[in-house]
Amino acid sequence: IHCVVNVRMDSGISASCTLEYLPFNNVVLKKLPLDTSEEPGSRTVSGACFSQVQPQPLINPTFVAVSGSALALLGLNAEEVLHDPLGPEYLSGSKVLPGAEPAAHCYSGHQFGVFAGQLGDGAVCYLGEVEAPGGQLGSLLHDNPCGRWEIQVKGAGVTPYSRESDGRKVLRSSIREFLCSEAMAGLGIPTTRAASLVTSDLCVSRDPLNQGQRRPERCSVVLRIAPSFIRFGSFEIFHSRDEFSGRRGPSPGRHDIRAQLLDYVIDTFYPDIQRNHGDCKDRNTAFFKEVTVRTARLVALWQSVGFCHGVLNTDNMSILGLTVDYGPFGFMDRYDPEYVCNASDRRGRYSYRAQPSVCHWNLARLAEALGSELHASEAAAILDEFMPLYKTFYLANMRRKLGLVMRKEPEDHELVSELLRLMHNTGADFTNTFRMLSGLSCPVEGEEAVVVSLVVDRILQQCASLEELKVANMPTMEPCDLAMVFSMAQTNPAMFSLVADQPEVAHQLEKMGWLKELLSTNQDELRAKQREDWLRWVSQYRKRLARECDGASDLGTIQQERVHIMDRTNPRVVLRNYIAQNAILAAENGDFSEVRRLLKVLENPYSTQTEWELSGEPKTFGEKAHERVEKDPEMRTKEGWRDENQTYIPYDSMPPAWACKICVT
C-alpha cells in the first residue's frame, strides 16, 4: 500500500503518497495539439499548444527548502519528501517521475506593449497533472474544479522555446520565486504555488546587474503547482501579422485550435459557465467576463499590499486570475505610487500606479486574441466595466485595512486618498503604517490624547528623512526635455500650458515644486510639519471611526472585532527586497537556514513575532557589509565575510538604508 490517509489541520483529510506513486492524469496533452518533433534547438512550433521535451538533469541536486502546504496539495508529506533519497532528482526534473509526460507550453505575448511573436516555456517543463487527494476537493472545488494540480519544473533546461537561452534558472532568482509564491499564498492572494527549491553543483554564467560583469551561479529548479499555467498569451499564438512589430504568432489563423483551447479551458476550469450557456459565443463572452472580474479582484489585492509584479506582459497574465511568474517583483517600502521594481523598466510602464490600467490593456489584447469567438459589443462593454470593478474591489480592501467594517460612507474614498497622499508626502512605510493604525481606537469620552500621539510618533519613526525625500523628488525626465519645458514656460506660455497638462510633465513639475519646498526646510521643521499633517488626518479618521460605533451598546466588542479584521488584512511581514537578498546571500554561501526560516514567517504574515524569527537570530547585512559587496562582488563568495558588521533587523522593521540600492532585473 503506497497511499495512506492522514489528517492535516488546514485542509481536513488528504492522501499521503510517495513520489513514485503520484496519481498522474495528464488531460491537457490529450485535449490539445501536441508537437512530438524531436528536432533539437529553438524553433517555431506551428499548430500545437505543447511540445514534448526532456528535462536536463542537474549535477548533485540538493534541497534548499520545501513548502509543506504546497506539497500537501499533491498529497505529499514534506518530511517524507525531504528524506526521500530521490526527492531532489524527481522534483528538479533530473529524474522523470513515473507517470509524468514532460512538455513545454507554446504561447505568445505582448512584451512592454509590443507583440513579441512566439515565446513559450523557454525554461519551464510541464511534468503532468496530479489528481488531488479526495478529502481536499471540498474546500478547493471553487478554485480548482477539475480536481487536478499541474506541476512543472522551472529551470530544467532547453526547450523549443528557449531562443538564445540555456533554459536554466539560478539560485538567486529561484529563491525569489519560491519565497514569493508562498508569501502570496500566505497573504491570501491568488497565486501559483512553489512546492520545492532544488539547487546543484552545475553552474551557468550570468550578469545579475546587466552591467557586463558575469559570474558563475548555481543552477536551481523550482517545482511550481497550479490548476493550470495557461495564460492570456496562450491565445495569442494565433495572432496574424502585427502591424507595429511585423511579428506573427506561430499558428496564425488556426481558429480551429483556438476554439479547441477555449473549449478545454472553459469545460475544465469554468464548468458552471459551460453548463449555463448553450450558445458558444454566449459561453465564451461569459468566460471573458469572469476572467475580467478575477483580474480586477487580483490587481486590487496587489495594490492593497503594495505588491508590484514588475513584468505584466500578456504572457504573464493567468487565465485563472492567479499571480504567475515571479521575476523582478517588489513590495513597496516607502509609499510611492510611481514605484518601479524592475530596473529594466526605464519608462515605468509597469509601475505600481500603472498596474490596474496595464491589466485593463492586457484584457483588451485577450479580447482581440479571442476575436470572433466573442460578441464584440459585449466584450467592449465588459472592458468598460473593468476600472469600476477594480475601484469597487480596491475600496472594499482599503476599508478593511482601516477597520471600516460596520458601514460604507461616500467620503471613505476621500479618506483613503488623503491617507495615501500623506504617506507619499512623508515617505511613510506602506506596510507598517497600516499595521500601526490598528492601535487607534474608536473615540470614547474622557480618552486621553496620549494614545493618538504615541501612534503618530511611531508612524513618523517609519517615515523618510529629509535627504531621502529630496532624492525621491528629483526629476526623472531627461535633462534636455526638462530644459525645453522651462524654456517654453518663458517664451511660449500658451504652448507651455498645453504641455504642462500632459500627465508625465505635470507629474515632473509637481515633484519639482515639492523639491523646492524641501530645499528650504530642515529636518526638525520637516518632522514638525509631518506630525501636524498626520495628527490632522488621524483626527478625520477617528471621526469616521466614531460613526462606526454610533448606536452600539458594546464598544469593546466592536473595537476588538475591528482590530482583529485590521490585523488579518494588514500583514506584519511582506517579502521586502532586502529580506529576500539576505536569504540569497546566505544561500549562495551554502547556508539555506535563512530561506527555511523566512518561509515559516511568510506562511503566517499576519501573526505577531514568532519563534522562527527569534531562534537563531536571523541576520541582515548591515550597510558597511553591503557596501563592501558592492565594491568587491567576490566578497559574497569569501568564507566568513558576513560575520563582520552584521546587524540584527527584525523582518517588520523599517528597511535599512542600503535596501534602496538593491537592483532587480
XYZ file of C-alpha atoms in Angstrom:
665
model
C 0.000 0.000 0.000
C 1.572 3.246 -1.104
C -1.169 5.718 -0.133
C -2.273 6.274 3.462
C -4.787 8.662 4.998
C -3.588 11.368 7.338
C -5.136 14.452 8.916
C -3.967 17.993 8.149
C -5.149 20.861 10.326
C -5.755 23.241 7.424
C -7.397 21.001 4.824
C -9.005 18.055 6.601
C -8.414 14.569 5.215
C -5.869 14.111 2.457
C -3.999 11.191 0.951
C -0.273 10.922 1.515
C 1.576 9.351 -1.415
C 5.177 8.640 -2.198
C 6.736 10.425 -5.155
C 6.902 7.238 -7.188
C 3.142 6.713 -6.948
C 1.735 10.161 -7.631
C -1.610 9.698 -9.450
C -0.941 11.424 -12.772
C -3.788 12.155 -15.188
C -2.333 14.364 -17.921
C -5.559 15.542 -19.512
C -4.287 18.675 -21.254
C -1.951 16.681 -23.503
C -4.903 14.575 -24.609
C -7.207 17.547 -25.199
C -4.862 19.922 -27.023
C -2.499 19.528 -30.001
C 0.940 18.204 -29.041
C 4.118 18.695 -31.065
C 6.058 15.423 -30.929
C 9.037 16.516 -33.027
C 12.442 15.562 -31.660
C 14.211 18.309 -33.627
C 16.781 19.872 -31.280
C 17.201 23.554 -30.543
C 14.866 26.542 -30.671
C 12.326 26.579 -33.490
C 8.901 27.833 -34.463
C 6.218 25.386 -33.358
C 3.154 25.640 -35.548
C -0.228 24.019 -34.967
C 0.436 22.913 -31.376
C -0.179 24.119 -27.820
C 2.529 21.924 -26.259
C 5.809 20.316 -27.321
C 7.298 17.117 -25.965
C 10.601 17.838 -24.198
C 13.094 16.091 -21.996
C 14.342 17.932 -18.886
C 18.112 18.005 -18.485
C 19.491 16.631 -15.187
C 21.392 18.662 -12.635
C 24.709 17.682 -11.053
C 24.280 16.628 -7.416
C 20.792 18.146 -6.891
C 20.144 19.202 -3.283
C 17.066 20.550 -1.498
C 17.258 24.164 -0.390
C 13.726 24.151 1.046
C 10.262 22.663 0.581
C 6.800 24.056 1.300
C 4.742 21.629 3.346
C 1.426 23.264 2.492
C 2.159 23.260 -1.247
C 3.329 19.633 -1.236
C 0.153 18.684 0.658
C -1.874 19.780 -2.381
C -0.387 16.730 -4.098
C -0.910 14.500 -1.066
C 2.786 14.612 -0.190
C 4.321 14.895 3.261
C 7.201 17.365 3.496
C 9.316 15.262 5.856
C 8.921 12.169 3.690
C 9.907 14.136 0.595
C 12.960 15.615 2.325
C 14.111 12.159 3.390
C 13.456 10.521 0.028
C 16.939 9.914 -1.464
C 15.497 10.512 -4.949
C 13.470 13.556 -3.869
C 15.821 16.249 -5.230
C 16.156 14.362 -8.523
C 12.426 13.848 -9.006
C 11.443 17.398 -8.034
C 14.081 19.026 -10.239
C 13.285 17.002 -13.343
C 16.686 15.312 -13.161
C 14.815 12.021 -12.935
C 11.364 11.859 -14.558
C 8.572 10.926 -12.167
C 6.674 7.741 -13.114
C 3.551 8.845 -14.977
C 4.946 12.264 -15.921
C 4.932 13.353 -19.574
C 7.367 16.281 -19.866
C 6.255 19.041 -22.228
C 6.661 22.772 -22.801
C 3.736 25.131 -23.378
C 3.594 27.298 -26.522
C 2.380 30.860 -26.090
C 2.969 34.330 -27.478
C 2.559 37.738 -25.882
C 2.837 41.493 -25.850
C 6.023 42.463 -24.014
C 6.268 46.082 -22.850
C 3.366 46.865 -25.165
C 4.820 45.274 -28.303
C 3.769 41.939 -29.807
C 6.760 39.610 -29.495
C 5.643 36.633 -31.601
C 6.320 33.126 -30.281
C 7.547 32.986 -26.693
C 6.640 29.801 -24.795
C 8.150 27.902 -21.893
C 11.817 28.571 -22.502
C 12.940 27.374 -19.073
C 9.844 25.564 -17.794
C 8.839 21.949 -18.213
C 5.307 20.681 -17.589
C 5.550 17.301 -15.859
C 1.876 16.432 -15.727
C -1.341 16.746 -13.730
C -1.710 15.056 -10.359
C -5.135 14.066 -9.058
C -5.900 15.944 -5.831
C -6.407 13.833 -2.690
C -10.081 13.076 -2.166
C -10.535 14.941 1.107
C -9.110 18.090 -0.449
C -11.753 18.541 -3.126
C -14.435 20.062 -0.913
C -12.503 23.138 0.222
C -10.717 23.689 -3.091
C -13.526 22.875 -5.504
C -14.222 26.517 -6.328
C -10.572 27.390 -7.051
C -9.729 24.119 -8.761
C -12.924 22.475 -10.044
C -11.088 19.924 -12.205
C -9.510 18.330 -9.106
C -6.043 18.089 -10.686
C -2.866 20.023 -9.999
C -0.484 20.775 -12.847
C 3.125 20.500 -11.738
C 6.095 21.892 -13.606
C 9.797 22.445 -13.053
C 11.299 25.856 -13.757
C 14.961 25.832 -14.743
C 15.168 22.287 -16.134
C 16.919 23.064 -19.422
C 16.301 23.978 -23.038
C 13.006 23.607 -24.912
C 11.966 24.598 -28.440
C 11.020 27.976 -26.912
C 14.341 28.783 -25.232
C 15.530 31.034 -28.079
C 19.092 32.056 -27.144
C 18.716 30.963 -23.518
C 20.120 27.849 -21.833
C 16.809 27.091 -20.112
C 18.397 27.326 -16.665
C 17.489 29.380 -13.599
C 19.950 30.301 -10.884
C 19.758 30.154 -7.106
C 19.232 33.901 -6.747
C 16.096 34.124 -8.917
C 14.791 30.732 -7.798
C 14.841 31.768 -4.128
C 12.843 34.869 -5.008
C 10.241 32.868 -6.954
C 9.970 30.143 -4.323
C 9.580 32.516 -1.401
C 7.237 34.971 -3.091
C 4.906 32.264 -4.398
C 4.419 31.025 -0.850
C 4.366 34.549 0.604
C 1.458 35.480 -1.670
C -0.386 32.324 -0.646
C 0.164 33.297 2.987
C -1.284 36.738 2.249
C -4.396 35.111 0.787
C -3.727 36.399 -2.737
C -4.476 34.033 -5.660
C -1.160 32.633 -6.873
C 0.655 29.711 -8.360
C 2.455 27.745 -5.656
C 6.057 26.653 -5.179
C 6.470 23.233 -3.579
C 10.237 22.839 -3.565
C 13.527 24.503 -4.405
C 16.483 22.396 -5.518
C 19.979 23.669 -6.233
C 23.018 21.871 -7.652
C 26.731 21.862 -8.427
C 26.012 22.730 -12.066
C 26.812 26.377 -12.808
C 25.978 28.832 -15.569
C 27.411 32.261 -16.267
C 25.141 35.222 -15.515
C 25.313 39.032 -15.371
C 22.890 39.731 -12.492
C 23.052 43.536 -12.768
C 23.200 43.714 -16.590
C 26.474 45.626 -16.305
C 28.768 43.348 -18.279
C 30.084 41.612 -15.141
C 29.371 37.916 -15.472
C 29.908 35.364 -12.725
C 29.129 31.664 -12.253
C 25.861 30.903 -10.462
C 24.397 27.592 -9.333
C 21.616 26.122 -11.470
C 18.445 25.708 -9.431
C 14.914 24.457 -10.057
C 11.552 25.403 -8.537
C 8.647 22.938 -8.612
C 5.539 25.009 -9.356
C 1.907 23.998 -8.812
C -1.360 25.427 -10.164
C -4.631 24.168 -11.618
C -3.192 25.422 -14.924
C -0.483 27.748 -16.203
C -2.436 28.743 -19.315
C -2.202 32.487 -19.773
C -3.504 35.334 -21.950
C -0.583 34.771 -24.291
C -1.716 31.176 -24.871
C -4.452 32.614 -27.089
C -2.044 34.928 -28.913
C -0.272 32.154 -30.831
C -2.999 32.591 -33.476
C -2.116 36.287 -33.971
C -1.735 37.276 -37.623
C 0.996 39.685 -38.722
C 1.225 42.534 -36.228
C 1.134 45.973 -37.845
C 3.599 47.534 -35.425
C 6.205 44.826 -34.778
C 5.762 42.843 -38.009
C 5.733 39.607 -35.997
C 3.082 36.922 -36.031
C 2.137 34.060 -33.788
C 3.383 30.556 -34.617
C -0.140 29.383 -35.601
C -1.736 32.372 -37.354
C -5.298 31.852 -38.487
C -5.703 28.466 -36.769
C -9.135 29.306 -35.381
C -9.877 25.613 -35.065
C -7.149 25.244 -32.423
C -8.256 28.479 -30.754
C -11.776 27.055 -30.389
C -10.286 23.796 -29.085
C -8.245 25.684 -26.476
C -11.289 27.692 -25.403
C -13.378 24.536 -25.072
C -10.722 22.933 -22.906
C -10.246 25.948 -20.603
C -13.948 26.626 -20.065
C -15.013 22.996 -19.685
C -12.137 22.247 -17.295
C -11.848 25.373 -15.164
C -15.203 27.137 -15.610
C -17.713 24.262 -15.571
C -20.562 26.483 -14.331
C -20.180 28.686 -17.386
C -20.058 25.604 -19.595
C -23.293 24.270 -18.074
C -25.200 27.550 -18.116
C -24.665 28.592 -21.730
C -25.845 26.603 -24.714
C -24.713 29.182 -27.275
C -20.956 29.065 -27.887
C -20.438 32.831 -28.206
C -22.559 33.498 -25.117
C -20.437 30.974 -23.236
C -17.158 32.479 -24.424
C -18.281 36.011 -23.584
C -19.316 34.904 -20.082
C -15.871 33.343 -19.732
C -14.200 36.607 -20.767
C -16.300 38.476 -18.209
C -15.265 36.086 -15.432
C -11.575 36.470 -16.361
C -12.081 40.250 -16.252
C -13.656 40.073 -12.781
C -10.904 37.807 -11.449
C -8.205 40.071 -12.872
C -9.789 43.177 -11.329
C -10.021 41.436 -7.961
C -6.408 40.248 -8.208
C -4.853 43.608 -9.032
C -6.929 45.246 -6.275
C -5.345 42.789 -3.828
C -1.880 43.573 -5.199
C -2.425 47.278 -4.704
C -3.732 46.798 -1.168
C -0.494 45.102 -0.009
C 1.882 47.262 -2.066
C 2.898 44.438 -4.409
C 4.394 45.311 -7.790
C 4.697 42.486 -10.327
C 7.366 44.091 -12.477
C 6.665 42.432 -15.844
C 2.936 42.486 -16.563
C 3.247 41.309 -20.142
C 0.275 39.390 -21.557
C 2.281 36.168 -21.295
C 2.483 36.725 -17.516
C -1.280 37.045 -17.010
C -3.099 33.924 -15.805
C -6.366 32.884 -17.425
C -7.482 31.842 -13.921
C -6.744 35.156 -12.203
C -3.604 33.910 -10.433
C -0.353 35.741 -9.784
C 2.132 33.967 -12.052
C 5.851 34.259 -12.929
C 7.777 35.982 -10.149
C 10.670 37.833 -11.726
C 11.651 41.373 -10.696
C 8.740 41.787 -8.266
C 8.832 44.087 -5.275
C 6.825 45.071 -2.216
C 6.946 48.815 -1.645
C 8.821 50.096 1.382
C 8.261 53.860 1.353
C 4.893 54.546 -0.262
C 5.417 55.837 -3.787
C 2.734 55.460 -6.471
C 5.472 55.684 -9.119
C 7.404 52.781 -7.595
C 9.070 50.620 -10.268
C 10.519 47.316 -9.056
C 12.095 46.247 -12.359
C 15.392 48.026 -13.050
C 14.937 47.192 -16.756
C 11.635 49.106 -16.908
C 13.177 52.512 -17.515
C 9.937 54.136 -18.697
C 7.914 52.904 -15.732
C 5.347 51.051 -17.832
C 4.765 48.574 -15.023
C 4.903 50.956 -12.053
C 2.723 50.360 -9.012
C 0.290 53.098 -10.081
C 0.030 51.711 -13.621
C -0.836 48.104 -12.713
C -4.654 48.434 -12.929
C -4.544 50.195 -16.309
C -1.965 47.702 -17.617
C -4.208 44.790 -16.608
C -7.071 46.504 -18.441
C -4.854 46.888 -21.523
C -3.868 43.234 -21.335
C -7.519 42.178 -21.150
C -8.136 44.171 -24.324
C -5.363 42.154 -26.006
C -7.020 38.950 -24.793
C -10.312 40.082 -26.314
C -8.504 40.733 -29.607
C -6.910 37.282 -29.454
C -10.312 35.634 -28.907
C -11.678 37.657 -31.819
C -14.765 36.196 -33.455
C -15.232 33.760 -30.570
C -16.763 36.660 -28.592
C -19.699 39.014 -29.068
C -17.646 42.112 -29.941
C -20.060 44.679 -28.482
C -20.452 42.723 -25.238
C -16.691 42.267 -24.926
C -16.233 46.032 -25.284
C -18.842 46.634 -22.589
C -17.087 44.164 -20.281
C -13.807 46.010 -20.783
C -15.570 49.267 -19.888
C -16.631 47.657 -16.606
C -13.073 46.791 -15.573
C -11.981 50.037 -13.890
C -15.257 50.496 -11.936
C -14.963 46.848 -10.842
C -11.358 47.338 -9.786
C -12.191 50.501 -7.830
C -15.014 48.700 -6.017
C -12.745 45.817 -5.022
C -9.926 48.183 -4.070
C -12.092 50.433 -1.871
C -13.526 47.376 -0.116
C -9.957 46.200 0.600
C -8.943 49.622 1.900
C -11.995 49.847 4.158
C -10.932 46.577 5.769
C -7.357 47.845 6.097
C -8.709 50.858 8.006
C -11.179 48.831 10.051
C -14.237 50.481 8.489
C -16.360 47.364 8.544
C -19.719 48.375 10.034
C -20.881 50.780 7.345
C -19.910 52.247 3.977
C -19.835 56.020 3.555
C -19.251 58.073 0.376
C -16.371 60.021 1.926
C -14.393 56.822 2.579
C -12.801 57.165 -0.843
C -11.514 60.635 0.007
C -10.281 59.469 3.427
C -8.207 56.754 1.719
C -6.935 59.168 -0.949
C -5.867 61.694 1.684
C -4.054 58.976 3.611
C -2.131 57.876 0.535
C -1.221 61.471 -0.332
C 0.044 61.952 3.218
C 2.006 58.694 3.100
C 3.584 59.766 -0.182
C 4.495 63.264 1.033
C 6.006 61.977 4.273
C 7.615 58.882 2.777
C 5.731 56.623 5.190
C 6.365 52.891 5.165
C 3.378 51.326 3.380
C 3.164 48.023 5.238
C 3.982 49.258 8.728
C 1.759 52.340 8.631
C -1.404 50.327 8.076
C -0.370 47.838 10.733
C 0.123 50.662 13.255
C -3.265 52.238 12.618
C -4.965 49.387 14.456
C -3.538 50.996 17.607
C -6.081 53.800 17.237
C -9.436 53.101 18.840
C -12.938 54.454 18.380
C -13.061 57.723 20.391
C -14.638 57.455 23.806
C -15.445 60.193 26.280
C -12.556 61.129 28.511
C -9.946 59.273 26.461
C -6.530 60.913 26.642
C -4.705 62.076 23.514
C -1.588 60.189 24.590
C -2.548 57.094 22.571
C -3.029 59.154 19.414
C 0.279 60.906 19.977
C 2.036 57.596 20.539
C 0.711 56.039 17.318
C 1.570 59.156 15.287
C 5.095 59.187 16.713
C 5.525 55.517 15.772
C 4.383 56.268 12.227
C 6.786 59.218 11.997
C 9.659 56.954 13.012
C 8.900 54.930 9.858
C 8.784 57.979 7.565
C 11.544 59.055 5.183
C 14.185 61.562 6.217
C 14.597 64.961 4.585
C 17.505 63.720 2.459
C 15.555 60.645 1.341
C 12.606 62.794 0.285
C 14.915 65.121 -1.660
C 16.301 62.173 -3.604
C 12.795 60.767 -4.169
C 11.578 64.056 -5.627
C 14.432 64.673 -8.050
C 13.005 64.966 -11.587
C 13.322 61.810 -13.666
C 12.680 63.446 -17.041
C 15.678 63.690 -19.378
C 17.569 66.964 -18.656
C 17.235 68.180 -22.254
C 13.449 67.603 -22.182
C 13.188 69.386 -18.849
C 15.210 72.340 -20.157
C 12.890 72.575 -23.160
C 9.830 72.704 -20.889
C 11.352 75.523 -18.800
C 12.336 77.424 -21.929
C 8.789 77.060 -23.224
C 7.427 78.490 -19.959
C 9.371 81.685 -20.606
C 8.985 82.037 -24.366
C 5.611 80.479 -25.184
C 3.233 80.396 -22.176
C 0.282 79.188 -24.255
C 2.197 76.155 -25.524
C 3.589 75.572 -22.032
C 0.047 75.362 -20.642
C -0.793 72.614 -23.133
C 2.400 70.679 -22.399
C 2.054 71.090 -18.629
C -1.345 69.373 -18.760
C 0.232 66.157 -20.020
C 0.354 63.662 -17.113
C 4.105 62.981 -17.251
C 5.066 66.683 -17.442
C 2.539 67.616 -14.756
C 3.986 64.929 -12.509
C 7.537 66.206 -13.024
C 6.502 69.779 -12.270
C 4.694 68.637 -9.130
C 7.819 66.820 -7.930
C 9.963 69.877 -8.561
C 7.561 72.082 -6.621
C 7.740 69.716 -3.664
C 11.540 69.522 -4.002
C 11.722 73.325 -3.849
C 9.856 73.247 -0.522
C 12.147 70.539 0.831
C 15.255 72.511 -0.091
C 14.059 75.449 2.012
C 13.476 73.481 5.226
C 15.461 71.423 7.732
C 14.867 68.036 9.356
C 13.286 69.438 12.526
C 10.925 71.692 10.611
C 10.004 68.819 8.318
C 9.223 66.487 11.225
C 7.090 69.152 12.897
C 5.074 69.658 9.725
C 4.748 65.922 9.162
C 3.490 65.481 12.724
C 0.913 68.211 12.251
C -0.278 66.678 8.977
C -0.558 63.207 10.496
C -2.466 64.488 13.532
C -4.888 66.273 11.197
C -5.582 63.107 9.173
C -5.857 60.943 12.293
C -8.455 63.369 13.626
C -10.557 62.850 10.494
C -10.045 59.097 10.692
C -11.185 58.925 14.305
C -14.304 60.948 13.492
C -15.087 58.314 10.880
C -14.398 55.577 13.445
C -16.821 57.269 15.817
C -19.571 56.861 13.229
C -18.711 53.147 13.075
C -19.735 52.957 16.702
C -22.902 55.086 16.533
C -25.705 53.411 18.457
C -23.552 50.484 19.551
C -24.137 49.137 23.041
C -20.858 47.227 23.312
C -17.991 49.406 22.089
C -15.407 46.980 23.400
C -16.626 44.128 21.219
C -16.794 46.368 18.137
C -13.276 47.642 18.781
C -11.968 44.125 19.313
C -13.555 42.900 16.063
C -12.236 45.926 14.176
C -8.656 45.339 15.337
C -8.976 41.635 14.515
C -10.073 42.440 10.941
C -7.304 45.013 10.511
C -4.650 42.628 11.786
C -5.947 39.915 9.420
C -5.839 42.370 6.485
C -2.640 44.322 7.135
C 0.384 41.988 7.091
C 3.128 42.463 9.631
C 5.684 40.947 7.262
C 6.000 41.023 3.470
C 8.871 39.773 1.317
C 10.775 43.021 1.027
C 13.711 43.000 -1.356
C 16.315 43.377 1.389
C 14.848 40.402 3.281
C 14.980 38.259 0.137
C 18.506 39.488 -0.573
C 19.620 38.463 2.901
C 18.375 34.917 2.304
C 20.015 34.851 -1.140
C 23.431 35.950 0.133
C 23.342 33.328 2.891
C 22.268 30.589 0.459
C 24.971 31.494 -2.037
C 27.414 30.857 0.789
C 25.885 27.426 1.390
C 23.609 28.354 4.319
C 19.968 27.543 3.476
C 18.649 28.080 7.013
C 17.542 31.665 6.350
C 15.439 30.594 3.348
C 13.715 27.987 5.510
C 13.243 30.317 8.466
C 11.884 33.071 6.253
C 9.456 30.648 4.594
C 7.950 29.866 8.012
C 7.476 33.563 8.737
C 5.952 34.299 5.309
C 3.475 31.450 5.696
C 1.920 33.423 8.596
C 2.438 37.081 7.615
C -0.351 38.443 9.814
C 0.853 36.902 13.063
C 2.843 38.594 15.791
C 6.556 37.803 16.055
C 7.116 34.065 16.027
C 9.698 31.686 17.405
C 11.010 31.283 13.854
C 12.297 34.848 13.938
C 13.733 34.606 17.426
C 15.507 31.260 17.153
C 18.950 31.669 15.696
C 18.502 35.450 15.444
C 18.051 35.900 11.685
C 20.602 38.363 10.417
C 20.501 41.001 7.730
C 23.610 42.517 6.310
C 24.450 45.923 7.683
C 25.258 48.867 5.472
C 29.041 48.530 5.713
C 28.950 44.886 4.691
C 26.616 45.694 1.803
C 28.923 48.464 0.585
C 31.840 46.024 0.669
C 29.921 43.623 -1.553
C 29.175 46.439 -3.997
C 32.850 47.336 -4.209
C 34.043 43.745 -4.365
C 31.403 41.279 -5.682
C 33.776 38.421 -4.909
C 33.257 39.138 -1.197
C 29.938 37.313 -1.337
C 31.843 34.075 -2.002
C 34.612 34.575 0.561
C 34.313 32.464 3.657
C 33.374 34.379 6.792
C 32.844 37.864 5.377
C 29.235 38.058 6.518
C 30.207 37.637 10.179
C 31.653 41.156 10.220
C 29.499 44.277 10.665
C 26.201 42.389 10.666
C 23.151 43.899 12.326
C 20.028 42.166 13.567
C 16.990 43.775 11.921
C 13.513 42.312 12.569
C 11.545 41.383 9.469
C 8.894 44.002 10.274
C 11.309 46.894 10.807
C 11.859 49.877 8.556
C 14.309 48.770 5.825
C 17.993 49.659 6.237
C 19.382 52.488 4.104
C 21.118 50.113 1.687
C 17.823 48.404 0.770
C 17.081 51.045 -1.876
C 20.320 50.145 -3.682
C 19.251 46.571 -4.465
C 18.922 46.141 -8.216
C 16.479 43.554 -9.585
C 16.107 42.952 -13.327
